[in-house]
Coordinates of C-alpha atoms in Angstrom, one line a residue:
Chain O
X1 CA -17.9 76.4 -101.0
X2 CA -15.8 77.9 -98.1
X3 CA -12.1 78.3 -98.6
X4 CA -10.4 74.9 -98.1
X5 CA -8.6 72.2 -100.0
X6 CA -11.1 70.9 -102.6
X7 CA -10.7 67.8 -104.6
X8 CA -11.4 67.8 -108.3
X9 CA -15.0 66.5 -108.1
X10 CA -15.9 69.1 -105.4
X11 CA -14.5 71.8 -107.8
X12 CA -16.2 70.5 -110.9
X13 CA -19.5 70.3 -108.9
X14 CA -19.5 74.1 -108.8
X15 CA -19.6 74.4 -112.5
X16 CA -22.4 74.2 -115.0
X17 CA -22.0 71.2 -117.4
X18 CA -24.4 70.1 -120.1
X19 CA -23.3 66.5 -120.9
X20 CA -23.5 65.2 -124.5
X21 CA -24.3 61.7 -123.3
X22 CA -23.8 59.9 -126.6
X23 CA -20.9 61.9 -128.0
X24 CA -17.6 62.0 -126.1
X25 CA -15.6 64.8 -127.5
X26 CA -12.3 63.3 -126.5
X27 CA -11.6 59.6 -127.4
X28 CA -8.6 57.6 -126.4
X29 CA -6.9 54.7 -128.1
X30 CA -6.4 52.5 -125.0
X31 CA -3.9 50.3 -126.8
X32 CA -1.5 53.2 -127.3
X33 CA -2.2 54.5 -123.8
X34 CA -1.3 51.1 -122.4
X35 CA 2.2 51.4 -124.0
X36 CA 2.7 55.0 -122.9
X37 CA 5.3 55.1 -120.1
X38 CA 5.1 58.8 -119.2
X39 CA 1.3 59.2 -119.0
X40 CA 1.6 63.0 -118.7
X41 CA -2.3 63.2 -118.8
X42 CA -2.4 62.0 -115.1
X43 CA -0.6 65.1 -113.9
X44 CA -1.7 67.9 -116.3
X45 CA -5.5 67.6 -116.5
X46 CA -6.8 70.3 -114.1
X47 CA -10.0 68.4 -113.7
X48 CA -8.1 65.1 -113.0
X49 CA -10.2 63.2 -115.5
X50 CA -7.4 60.8 -116.3
X51 CA -6.9 58.2 -113.6
X52 CA -5.4 54.7 -113.3
X53 CA -7.4 51.6 -112.5
X54 CA -6.1 48.8 -110.3
X55 CA -4.3 47.3 -113.3
X56 CA -2.6 50.6 -114.0
X57 CA -4.6 51.2 -117.1
X58 CA -5.7 54.7 -118.1
X59 CA -9.3 55.5 -117.3
X60 CA -10.8 58.7 -118.7
X61 CA -14.1 60.4 -118.3
X62 CA -15.0 63.3 -120.6
X63 CA -17.7 64.5 -118.2
X64 CA -16.2 67.4 -116.3
X65 CA -13.8 68.5 -119.0
X66 CA -12.9 72.2 -118.8
X67 CA -12.0 72.1 -122.5
X68 CA -8.5 73.6 -121.9
X69 CA -6.6 71.4 -124.3
X70 CA -3.7 70.6 -122.0
X71 CA -4.0 66.8 -122.5
X72 CA -4.1 67.4 -126.2
X73 CA -0.7 69.2 -126.3
X74 CA 0.9 66.9 -123.7
X75 CA -0.2 63.6 -125.3
X76 CA 3.0 62.7 -127.1
X77 CA 2.1 59.2 -128.4
X78 CA -1.2 60.1 -129.9
X79 CA -3.2 58.1 -127.4
X80 CA -5.8 60.8 -127.8
X81 CA -7.2 59.7 -131.1
X82 CA -9.8 62.4 -131.2
X83 CA -9.8 65.8 -129.5
X84 CA -12.6 68.1 -130.4
X85 CA -14.7 70.6 -128.6
X86 CA -18.1 69.3 -127.4
X87 CA -21.0 70.0 -129.8
X88 CA -22.6 73.4 -129.6
X89 CA -24.3 74.1 -126.2
X90 CA -22.7 71.1 -124.6
X91 CA -19.7 70.9 -122.2
X92 CA -18.8 73.5 -119.6
X93 CA -20.3 76.9 -119.2
X94 CA -18.3 79.5 -117.2
X95 CA -21.1 81.7 -115.7
X96 CA -18.9 83.7 -113.3
X97 CA -15.5 84.2 -114.7
Chain D
X1 CA -19.7 77.8 -161.0
X2 CA -19.0 79.3 -157.5
X3 CA -21.7 78.8 -154.9
X4 CA -23.6 82.0 -154.0
X5 CA -22.3 83.4 -150.8
X6 CA -24.5 83.6 -147.7
X7 CA -22.4 86.3 -146.0
X8 CA -19.4 88.5 -146.9
X9 CA -17.5 87.2 -143.8
X10 CA -18.0 84.4 -141.3
X11 CA -16.3 84.9 -138.0
X12 CA -15.8 81.8 -135.9
X13 CA -15.8 82.6 -132.2
X14 CA -17.3 85.5 -130.2
X15 CA -14.4 86.4 -127.9
X16 CA -12.8 89.9 -128.1
X17 CA -10.9 89.2 -131.3
X18 CA -13.9 87.8 -133.2
X19 CA -16.3 90.5 -131.9
X20 CA -13.9 93.4 -132.7
X21 CA -13.5 92.1 -136.2
X22 CA -17.2 91.5 -136.7
X23 CA -18.0 94.9 -135.2
X24 CA -15.8 96.8 -137.6
X25 CA -16.8 94.8 -140.6
X26 CA -20.5 95.3 -140.0
X27 CA -20.0 99.0 -139.3
X28 CA -18.4 99.3 -142.7
X29 CA -21.4 97.6 -144.4
X30 CA -20.2 94.0 -144.7
X31 CA -22.6 91.2 -144.0
X32 CA -21.2 89.2 -141.2
X33 CA -22.2 85.9 -139.5
X34 CA -20.6 85.3 -136.1
X35 CA -20.8 81.7 -134.8
X36 CA -20.1 80.9 -131.1
X37 CA -20.1 77.4 -129.7
X38 CA -20.9 78.4 -126.1
X39 CA -24.4 79.2 -124.9
X40 CA -23.4 82.9 -124.9
X41 CA -20.2 84.8 -125.7
X42 CA -17.7 84.3 -122.9
X43 CA -19.2 81.0 -121.8
X44 CA -16.1 79.1 -122.8
X45 CA -13.5 81.8 -122.1
X46 CA -11.1 82.0 -119.3
X47 CA -8.7 84.9 -118.5
X48 CA -6.6 85.9 -115.5
X49 CA -8.5 89.0 -115.1
X50 CA -7.1 92.2 -116.7
X51 CA -7.7 94.2 -119.9
X52 CA -5.7 97.3 -121.0
X53 CA -8.6 99.4 -122.4
X54 CA -6.7 101.5 -125.0
X55 CA -7.5 98.9 -127.6
X56 CA -11.3 99.4 -127.1
X57 CA -10.8 103.1 -127.9
X58 CA -9.0 102.1 -131.1
X59 CA -12.1 100.0 -132.0
X60 CA -14.4 102.9 -131.3
X61 CA -13.7 106.1 -129.3
X62 CA -15.8 106.1 -126.1
X63 CA -16.2 102.3 -126.0
X64 CA -13.9 101.9 -123.0
X65 CA -16.2 104.1 -120.9
X66 CA -19.3 102.0 -121.4
X67 CA -17.5 98.6 -121.3
X68 CA -18.5 96.0 -118.8
X69 CA -15.5 96.1 -116.6
X70 CA -14.9 95.5 -112.9
X71 CA -12.3 97.7 -111.1
X72 CA -9.6 100.0 -112.5
X73 CA -6.2 98.6 -111.4
X74 CA -4.3 101.2 -109.4
X75 CA -1.7 98.9 -107.7
X76 CA 0.3 95.9 -108.6
X77 CA 2.1 93.8 -106.0
X78 CA 4.7 91.2 -106.9
X79 CA 5.9 88.8 -104.3
X80 CA 8.7 86.3 -104.7
X81 CA 8.8 83.3 -102.4
X82 CA 12.1 81.5 -101.8
X83 CA 12.7 77.8 -102.3
X84 CA 12.1 76.8 -98.7
X85 CA 9.0 79.0 -98.4
X86 CA 10.6 80.9 -95.5
X87 CA 11.7 84.0 -97.3
X88 CA 9.5 86.4 -99.2
X89 CA 10.2 89.6 -101.0
X90 CA 7.6 92.2 -102.0
X91 CA 7.7 94.7 -104.8
X92 CA 5.0 97.3 -105.3
X93 CA 4.1 99.2 -108.4
X94 CA 1.7 102.1 -108.0
X95 CA -0.3 102.5 -111.2
X96 CA -2.5 105.3 -109.9
X97 CA -1.0 107.8 -112.4
X98 CA -1.5 105.4 -115.3
X99 CA -3.6 106.8 -118.1
X100 CA -4.0 106.1 -121.8
X101 CA -2.2 103.1 -123.0
X102 CA -1.3 101.8 -119.5
X103 CA -4.8 102.0 -118.1
X104 CA -6.2 98.6 -117.2
X105 CA -9.2 97.1 -115.5
X106 CA -10.1 93.8 -114.0
X107 CA -12.6 91.9 -116.1
X108 CA -15.0 89.0 -116.0
X109 CA -15.4 87.3 -119.4
X110 CA -19.0 86.1 -119.0
X111 CA -19.9 89.8 -118.8
X112 CA -17.3 91.5 -121.0
X113 CA -17.4 89.1 -124.0
X114 CA -21.2 89.2 -124.0
X115 CA -21.2 93.0 -123.9
X116 CA -18.7 93.3 -126.8
X117 CA -20.6 90.7 -128.9
X118 CA -23.8 92.7 -128.2
X119 CA -22.1 95.8 -129.5
X120 CA -21.2 94.0 -132.7
X121 CA -24.8 92.8 -133.0
X122 CA -26.0 96.4 -132.8
X123 CA -23.8 97.1 -135.8
X124 CA -25.7 94.5 -137.8
X125 CA -23.7 91.3 -137.2
X126 CA -25.8 88.1 -137.3
X127 CA -24.8 86.2 -134.2
X128 CA -25.6 82.6 -133.4
X129 CA -24.6 80.9 -130.2
X130 CA -24.6 77.2 -129.3
X131 CA -23.2 76.1 -132.7
X132 CA -19.9 74.4 -133.2
X133 CA -18.1 75.0 -136.5
X134 CA -16.9 71.5 -137.5
X135 CA -14.9 72.2 -140.6
X136 CA -13.9 74.6 -143.4
X137 CA -15.1 74.5 -147.0
X138 CA -12.2 74.6 -149.3
X139 CA -12.2 74.9 -153.1
X140 CA -9.1 75.1 -155.2
X141 CA -6.9 76.0 -152.2
X142 CA -9.3 78.7 -151.1
X143 CA -11.5 78.8 -148.0
X144 CA -15.0 79.5 -149.2
X145 CA -17.1 78.7 -146.1
X146 CA -17.8 76.6 -143.1
X147 CA -19.5 73.4 -142.1
X148 CA -21.5 73.2 -138.9
X149 CA -23.4 70.0 -138.4
X150 CA -25.6 69.6 -141.5
X151 CA -25.2 73.2 -142.6
X152 CA -22.8 74.6 -145.1
X153 CA -22.4 78.4 -145.3
X154 CA -20.5 80.2 -148.0
X155 CA -18.7 83.5 -147.8
X156 CA -15.8 85.5 -149.2
X157 CA -13.6 85.0 -146.1
X158 CA -13.6 83.1 -142.8
X159 CA -12.0 84.7 -139.7
X160 CA -10.8 82.1 -137.2
X161 CA -11.2 83.6 -133.7
X162 CA -11.6 80.2 -132.0
X163 CA -9.0 80.6 -129.3
X164 CA -5.7 79.1 -128.2
X165 CA -6.6 75.5 -129.4
X166 CA -7.6 76.9 -132.8
X167 CA -8.9 73.8 -134.6
X168 CA -9.9 76.0 -137.5
X169 CA -6.3 77.2 -138.1
X170 CA -5.2 73.5 -138.0
X171 CA -7.9 72.5 -140.5
X172 CA -6.7 75.3 -142.8
X173 CA -3.2 73.7 -142.5
X174 CA -1.7 76.8 -141.0
X175 CA -0.6 75.7 -137.6
X176 CA 1.9 72.9 -136.9
X177 CA 1.0 70.6 -134.1
X178 CA 1.1 72.7 -130.9
X179 CA 4.2 72.3 -128.9
X180 CA 3.9 72.0 -125.2
X181 CA 7.0 73.9 -124.1
X182 CA 5.4 77.1 -125.4
X183 CA 2.4 76.7 -123.2
X184 CA 1.6 77.0 -119.6
X185 CA -1.7 76.1 -118.0
X186 CA -3.7 78.6 -116.0
X187 CA -6.1 77.3 -113.3
X188 CA -8.5 79.6 -111.6
X189 CA -11.1 79.7 -108.8
X190 CA -13.7 82.5 -108.7
X191 CA -14.0 83.5 -105.1
X192 CA -16.9 85.6 -104.0
X193 CA -16.3 88.2 -101.4
X194 CA -18.4 91.3 -100.6
X195 CA -17.1 94.6 -102.2
X196 CA -16.6 96.3 -98.8
X197 CA -14.5 93.5 -97.5
X198 CA -12.3 93.6 -100.7
X199 CA -11.8 97.3 -100.2
X200 CA -11.0 96.9 -96.5
X201 CA -8.7 93.9 -97.0
X202 CA -6.7 95.4 -99.9
X203 CA -6.8 99.0 -98.9
X204 CA -8.8 100.1 -101.9
X205 CA -11.2 103.0 -102.4
X206 CA -14.6 102.7 -104.2
X207 CA -14.0 100.9 -107.5
X208 CA -10.2 100.9 -107.5
X209 CA -8.7 97.5 -107.9
X210 CA -5.4 95.7 -107.6
X211 CA -3.4 92.8 -108.9
X212 CA -1.2 90.5 -106.8
X213 CA 1.3 88.1 -108.3
X214 CA 3.2 85.6 -106.2
X215 CA 6.1 83.7 -107.9
X216 CA 7.4 80.6 -106.2
X217 CA 9.2 77.3 -106.9
X218 CA 7.9 75.0 -104.2
X219 CA 9.1 71.5 -104.6
X220 CA 10.9 72.3 -107.8
X221 CA 7.7 73.3 -109.5
X222 CA 7.5 76.9 -110.8
X223 CA 4.3 78.7 -110.3
X224 CA 2.8 82.1 -110.6
X225 CA -0.2 82.7 -108.4
X226 CA -2.3 85.6 -109.5
X227 CA -5.1 87.5 -107.7
X228 CA -7.3 90.1 -109.3
X229 CA -9.9 92.1 -107.4
X230 CA -13.2 92.2 -109.2
X231 CA -16.2 94.2 -107.9
X232 CA -17.4 91.6 -105.5
X233 CA -15.2 88.6 -106.2
X234 CA -11.6 87.6 -106.5
X235 CA -10.0 85.8 -109.4
X236 CA -7.4 83.6 -107.8
X237 CA -5.4 81.4 -110.1
X238 CA -2.0 79.9 -110.8
X239 CA 0.1 79.3 -113.8
X240 CA 2.1 76.1 -114.1
X241 CA 4.2 74.4 -116.8
X242 CA 2.6 71.1 -117.8
X243 CA 5.9 69.6 -118.8
X244 CA 7.3 70.2 -115.4
X245 CA 4.2 68.8 -113.6
X246 CA 4.3 65.7 -115.8
X247 CA 8.0 65.2 -115.2
X248 CA 7.6 65.4 -111.5
X249 CA 4.3 63.6 -111.5
X250 CA 2.5 66.2 -109.5
X251 CA -1.1 67.0 -110.3
X252 CA -1.7 70.6 -111.3
X253 CA -5.1 70.4 -109.6
X254 CA -3.5 69.5 -106.3
X255 CA -0.6 71.9 -106.7
X256 CA -3.1 74.7 -107.1
X257 CA -5.1 73.7 -104.0
X258 CA -1.8 73.6 -102.0
X259 CA -0.9 77.1 -103.2
X260 CA -4.3 78.3 -102.3
X261 CA -3.8 77.3 -98.7
X262 CA -0.2 78.7 -98.6
X263 CA 0.3 81.1 -95.6
X264 CA 1.0 84.0 -98.1
X265 CA -2.1 83.3 -100.1
X266 CA -4.8 82.1 -97.7
X267 CA -5.2 85.3 -95.8
X268 CA -6.1 87.1 -99.0
X269 CA -9.1 84.9 -99.8
X270 CA -10.1 83.9 -96.2
X271 CA -13.9 84.1 -95.6
X272 CA -14.6 84.0 -99.3
X273 CA -16.7 81.4 -101.2
X274 CA -15.5 79.4 -104.1
X275 CA -18.1 79.7 -106.9
X276 CA -16.4 78.4 -110.0
X277 CA -13.4 76.4 -111.3
X278 CA -11.8 77.0 -114.7
X279 CA -8.6 76.3 -116.7
X280 CA -7.1 77.5 -119.9
X281 CA -3.9 77.1 -121.9
X282 CA -1.6 80.2 -121.9
X283 CA 0.8 80.8 -124.8
X284 CA 4.0 82.0 -123.2
X285 CA 5.8 83.3 -126.3
X286 CA 5.2 86.9 -127.3
X287 CA 3.8 87.4 -130.8
X288 CA 6.5 87.6 -133.5
X289 CA 6.1 87.9 -137.3
X290 CA 8.2 84.7 -137.6
X291 CA 5.6 82.7 -135.8
X292 CA 4.1 81.6 -139.0
X293 CA 1.6 82.6 -141.6
X294 CA -1.7 83.9 -140.2
X295 CA -3.6 83.8 -143.5
X296 CA -4.5 81.7 -146.5
X297 CA -6.7 82.7 -149.4
X298 CA -10.2 83.5 -147.8
X299 CA -9.0 82.8 -144.3
X300 CA -7.5 84.9 -141.5
X301 CA -6.5 84.0 -137.9
X302 CA -6.9 86.5 -135.1
X303 CA -6.5 86.7 -131.3
X304 CA -5.3 83.7 -129.2
X305 CA -5.7 81.5 -132.2
X306 CA -3.0 83.6 -133.9
X307 CA -0.7 83.6 -130.8
X308 CA -1.2 87.4 -130.4
X309 CA 0.3 87.6 -126.9
X310 CA 2.6 89.9 -125.2
X311 CA 4.6 88.4 -122.3
X312 CA 5.9 91.5 -120.4
X313 CA 7.7 89.6 -117.8
X314 CA 5.4 89.8 -114.8
X315 CA 2.3 89.9 -116.9
X316 CA 0.9 88.3 -120.0
X317 CA -1.3 90.5 -122.1
X318 CA -3.7 89.0 -124.6
X319 CA -7.1 90.6 -124.4
X320 CA -6.2 94.0 -125.8
X321 CA -3.9 92.5 -128.5
X322 CA -6.8 90.2 -129.5
X323 CA -9.0 93.3 -130.1
X324 CA -6.2 95.0 -132.1
X325 CA -5.8 91.9 -134.3
X326 CA -9.6 91.6 -134.9
X327 CA -9.6 95.2 -135.9
X328 CA -6.5 94.7 -138.2
X329 CA -8.2 91.8 -139.9
X330 CA -11.4 93.8 -140.5
X331 CA -9.4 96.7 -141.9
X332 CA -7.7 94.4 -144.4
X333 CA -11.0 92.8 -145.4
X334 CA -12.5 96.2 -146.0
X335 CA -9.5 97.7 -147.8
X336 CA -8.7 94.9 -150.2
X337 CA -10.7 92.9 -152.7
X338 CA -8.2 90.3 -153.9
X339 CA -8.0 87.3 -151.5
X340 CA -4.3 87.1 -151.5
X341 CA -3.9 90.9 -150.9
X342 CA -6.3 90.7 -147.9
X343 CA -4.0 88.3 -146.1
X344 CA -0.9 90.3 -146.8
X345 CA -2.6 93.5 -145.8
X346 CA -3.7 91.9 -142.5
X347 CA -0.3 90.8 -141.5
X348 CA 1.2 94.2 -142.5
X349 CA -1.4 96.0 -140.4
X350 CA -1.0 93.6 -137.5
X351 CA 2.8 94.1 -137.5
X352 CA 2.3 97.9 -137.8
X353 CA 0.1 97.8 -134.7
X354 CA 1.8 95.2 -132.6
X355 CA 5.5 95.6 -133.2
X356 CA 5.7 99.1 -131.7
X357 CA 4.0 97.7 -128.6
X358 CA 6.4 94.8 -128.4
X359 CA 9.3 97.2 -128.9
X360 CA 8.1 99.5 -126.2
X361 CA 7.5 96.6 -123.8
X362 CA 11.2 95.6 -124.3
X363 CA 12.2 99.2 -123.6
X364 CA 10.0 99.6 -120.6
X365 CA 11.5 96.4 -119.3
X366 CA 14.4 98.4 -117.8
X367 CA 12.1 100.6 -115.8
X368 CA 10.0 97.6 -114.6
X369 CA 10.7 95.8 -111.4
X370 CA 12.2 92.9 -113.2
X371 CA 15.8 94.1 -113.5
X372 CA 15.6 95.2 -109.9
X373 CA 14.5 91.7 -108.9
X374 CA 17.3 90.3 -111.0
X375 CA 19.9 92.3 -109.2
X376 CA 18.7 91.0 -105.8
X377 CA 20.7 88.1 -104.5
X378 CA 17.6 86.1 -104.3
X379 CA 17.5 82.4 -104.8
X380 CA 14.5 82.5 -107.0
X381 CA 16.1 84.9 -109.5
X382 CA 17.5 82.2 -111.9
X383 CA 14.1 80.7 -112.2
X384 CA 12.5 84.0 -112.6
X385 CA 14.8 84.8 -115.5
X386 CA 14.1 81.4 -116.9
X387 CA 10.4 81.9 -117.0
X388 CA 9.8 85.6 -117.1
X389 CA 12.9 87.0 -118.6
X390 CA 11.8 86.5 -122.2
X391 CA 11.1 90.2 -122.9
X392 CA 14.9 90.3 -123.4
X393 CA 14.5 88.2 -126.5
X394 CA 12.3 90.8 -128.3

């Protein structure tokens, strides 16, 4: 990809992911998320996997997770009910860095 | 009746801390199982891009010479950008004379971590990749093994080298919940560029390399852009404070893209090709013995998991300290039999190795460009002190 502003999906498309289809490694408690006012996850996820739907509810897709853990430390109200690494061989593989 | 052990030691993680520990243990005749969740060592690891190689020599004399490294860093450039983006101030540090402890190289983890883990394997370490350790086996307050999927493996000691989010340390009950103010987030693009073009663009000879750091506070968001020259690629990244990004509701992904196209950054990477995108948490507090206990009976924490970091103002060192901590853990495991004594010996050894480095970092602070930068009547200085002045506190 030439040097230009890239959106999150363009950036993630460059990486190698092996998706564990049936086992999300991060699980949200949407009821807690609905009550969370700050929603820091929207800003701090470098893969922008946390978004809002038209009713301002948190949507999250674990596919494309860079496994950095920033959402985990920033989630103050425990809306993230499970944060684990993907099972072995699954998730992101950094081939270049 | 205690379960028969499968190995003397199980090391969780095949980064530099885990592999250094496994290497030394196996060399001294211990049976070691090393478990890595990635497809290969380094597959899950992210670093800015520099390693001080003295630590490799401590692990094994001569090891630094054969290490999978990129370019020796001979020059460091630090740029401060003023609030309104109009003013820029450059500082240069010539590192050409650096030898011994100060010698550093750019590094790519997918190559380096794999190489170091292979060295450990040559010493007799049993290495398995693609396996996630799910939990620890605990009996009477002692860690006696690990659980991975359906498998239970027993050992005398578990070494947690599972990185900054150490879930193992948490499962052992040694780490409080991580606190965000202590962490920044590093975001990185790998940009491929031919070696000749890197040499031409940055005025480098052969396999000499350089580091560039650009500190700014655009839109009230502090950032440090870093650029490391690898053999035929550039590691371009930025460090942000997640608390700040969340407060101002600015996406760190977008902030990084904006910085990438900044007139002081773009010319450095122009014509390159983005090949990968990565992110990682960075612990901003230097290691300190008061950080908390790094052991429990049958259990030791090393490397990033143990917060073994040195923030020297304009640079954050972790890789070499990780190696030293892995080595210290191995030495304690070799020297002591009693489980409690092992933990105490590890922390003593760690402090013996790391505290002089932290002390000399504090002393070298005066001869570094930081006080000079502080003296300048530059608008950014207060912020610079806020973020990078922590060496003072040592």
